[in-house]
Amino acid sequence: MADKVDIDYFVNDKKFLEYVFEEKHKSYWADFLLKYPQRLAAFNKAEQLLRSIKFKAYPTSREKYQAYLHKYKNSIYIDSAYQRQIRQPSGSNRIWFAKVAAVFILTILSVGLVYYIHLQGESTEVIVENNVKENQIKTAGRKMKPAFMLSDGTFVRLNAESSIEFPEYFDSLQREVVLKGEAYFEVAPDSNRPFVIHCDEITVTVLGTSFNISAYKDDKKAQVAVKTGKVLVRKSADQTEQSKLLEVGEMVSLYKDSGKMIKTSFDQDLMFGWTEGKIVFKDADISEIVKKLERWYDVDISVKLSQKIQRGYSGRFSNVALEYILEGIGFSLGFQYEINGRNVKIFD
Amino acid sequence: MSVEKKHIVLDKLGQRYDEKYFVDLYESLHPELMTYGIKICRNEDFVLDSIHEVFLDLWEKRTGVSKIEHIKPYILRCLRNQLINRLRIQNRFQSANDTDDNAYNVPFTISQEEIIIGNEEDLLSSEKIRILLTHLTDHQREIVFLKYYSGLSDIQIADITGMKVQSVKNHLSKSLRRLREIISPVLIIAFLL
């Protein structure tokens, strides 16, 4: 057992400190230990002690950090949209609105007009309307996945053909929005005000942070999948029915025809892939495939198959052209396709 | 002392400097930037805001980012400048001579609670080491911090603090010498007990 005086001998020694912190005098100390092997224990202890000094990381307030992170995400995503918009080639017939669009992106206008901004590339087309209640509605058309931030710092990314209605400033008791379609949320923490999302079929109350809600009107089911935090889900129609609590990795699906709510786990890529530009299919039937492709690529697909395809299709694609996907799925399920501009035919 | 943070490995080939890159950078560097910045100015909101400004600037200059070889020291320097400039505007710290090198007037406080000594059994030695770190000058503390927490080289430290490389080396050996001076008297007392 090395004694304290012995350890301090080393800690005191300039050469030792330089050895530990600046990797100097290695041969000196090697010789020293050869000469005085009984000092090895103290030597090691002293070195270990000095090397174990750490600075503590500063414990930043989580809420403040999250708020700033969201603010940053919002600033740079909106900035990207603006950059892409001003690089618009002059051939487009919607360029007339370009100047107005620029102003819109920088400041939210509160006049009851509809601005339609056509932007090249993905995910930046936004339509804004203001209704009498002074709520704002942001809508994503096909091919679009706009991202933005609400006044409390909540980050929202809308998937194609979706819309969200929200007030400019939230109520003091609750933060409420209305969602149609699909969106990914990162809710800013606020323990005083729960965040409530109303969809046609389900109502989601947020206790935590990030999750995905899929509630398209023409889909057979509505789904909520939790990435981090916790949410409470209940059927919108029935206020008295108990809410289901969802935690990380859990998903609930509400089947509209049967009215059943079923809790399951979920495939991370399948539920959240779209936020990263991945299109994912899992045991999907033709109608599901068609719907997803139509929204993603803004095309109209007509299907004429002699026989119903029994198998489901599973696969994932990142940022590829429509032909590539149709080629792959067509090969797997046994159909052919033809693309004519925005019209696609699937046949066998 | 050991460095216990993750460093971002910059992939010089094929790295896309898009939104995701900057958000990832923000998330991984933020704790270290806060830990550094808070020692220059003890106001959490002020430092949070300054870091935010630094990253907004970085985003604006993103086309030039690929030319930066080591992004972390670059950002540390930006943060240091940001903090100093804003503090100057608010007259928060006096410089004896405004034309003086920035470096000499920047506060850098480390309280004893912010230092962890791994092996707490050796209380006497641990206490001494803690005390001695608080006996260094602002400047010496900043250099020691950048070297042992952020793992930067003398040249990088010189670049961030605006000093000459030789000055950095001198300050480091002075700090180590001071370490020794402070330990000795305490050691003698302990020995007599």
PDB file of C-alpha atoms in Angstrom, chain A residues 62 66 70 73 184-189 205-212 224-232 246-250 266 268 272, chain B residues 27:
ATOM      1  CA  ARG A  62     -32.422  20.688 -20.477  1.00  0.00           C
ATOM      2  CA  GLN A  66     -33.954  21.948 -26.213  1.00  0.00           C
ATOM      3  CA  HIS A  70     -35.297  23.734 -31.893  1.00  0.00           C
ATOM      4  CA  LYS A  73     -33.237  23.737 -36.546  1.00  0.00           C
ATOM      5  CA  TYR A 184     -43.507  14.261 -37.160  1.00  0.00           C
ATOM      6  CA  PHE A 185     -43.367  16.248 -33.916  1.00  0.00           C
ATOM      7  CA  GLU A 186     -40.623  17.218 -31.505  1.00  0.00           C
ATOM      8  CA  VAL A 187     -42.621  18.878 -28.772  1.00  0.00           C
ATOM      9  CA  ALA A 188     -40.907  21.565 -26.713  1.00  0.00           C
ATOM     10  CA  PRO A 189     -41.109  20.640 -23.045  1.00  0.00           C
ATOM     11  CA  THR A 205     -51.874  14.257 -25.606  1.00  0.00           C
ATOM     12  CA  VAL A 206     -48.153  14.677 -25.338  1.00  0.00           C
ATOM     13  CA  LEU A 207     -46.192  14.052 -22.210  1.00  0.00           C
ATOM     14  CA  GLY A 208     -42.835  13.696 -23.857  1.00  0.00           C
ATOM     15  CA  THR A 209     -41.059  14.744 -26.960  1.00  0.00           C
ATOM     16  CA  SER A 210     -40.743  13.139 -30.373  1.00  0.00           C
ATOM     17  CA  PHE A 211     -43.217  10.954 -32.212  1.00  0.00           C
ATOM     18  CA  ASN A 212     -44.974  10.423 -35.532  1.00  0.00           C
ATOM     19  CA  VAL A 224     -49.094   7.076 -33.566  1.00  0.00           C
ATOM     20  CA  ALA A 225     -45.495   5.954 -33.009  1.00  0.00           C
ATOM     21  CA  VAL A 226     -43.293   7.250 -30.199  1.00  0.00           C
ATOM     22  CA  LYS A 227     -39.608   7.949 -30.681  1.00  0.00           C
ATOM     23  CA  THR A 228     -38.835   9.578 -27.330  1.00  0.00           C
ATOM     24  CA  GLY A 229     -41.017  10.509 -24.367  1.00  0.00           C
ATOM     25  CA  LYS A 230     -44.633   9.476 -23.762  1.00  0.00           C
ATOM     26  CA  VAL A 231     -48.009  10.236 -25.309  1.00  0.00           C
ATOM     27  CA  LEU A 232     -51.619   9.467 -24.435  1.00  0.00           C
ATOM     28  CA  LEU A 246     -47.553   4.979 -25.313  1.00  0.00           C
ATOM     29  CA  GLU A 247     -43.884   4.912 -24.483  1.00  0.00           C
ATOM     30  CA  VAL A 248     -40.664   4.799 -26.468  1.00  0.00           C
ATOM     31  CA  GLY A 249     -40.755   2.176 -29.186  1.00  0.00           C
ATOM     32  CA  GLU A 250     -44.502   1.667 -28.939  1.00  0.00           C
ATOM     33  CA  PHE A 266     -42.905  -0.602 -34.763  1.00  0.00           C
ATOM     34  CA  GLN A 268     -38.233   2.645 -36.861  1.00  0.00           C
ATOM     35  CA  PHE A 272     -39.798   7.665 -39.222  1.00  0.00           C
TER      36      PHE A 272
ATOM     37  CA  GLU B  27     -25.793  18.564 -30.610  1.00  0.00           C
TER      38      GLU B  27
END
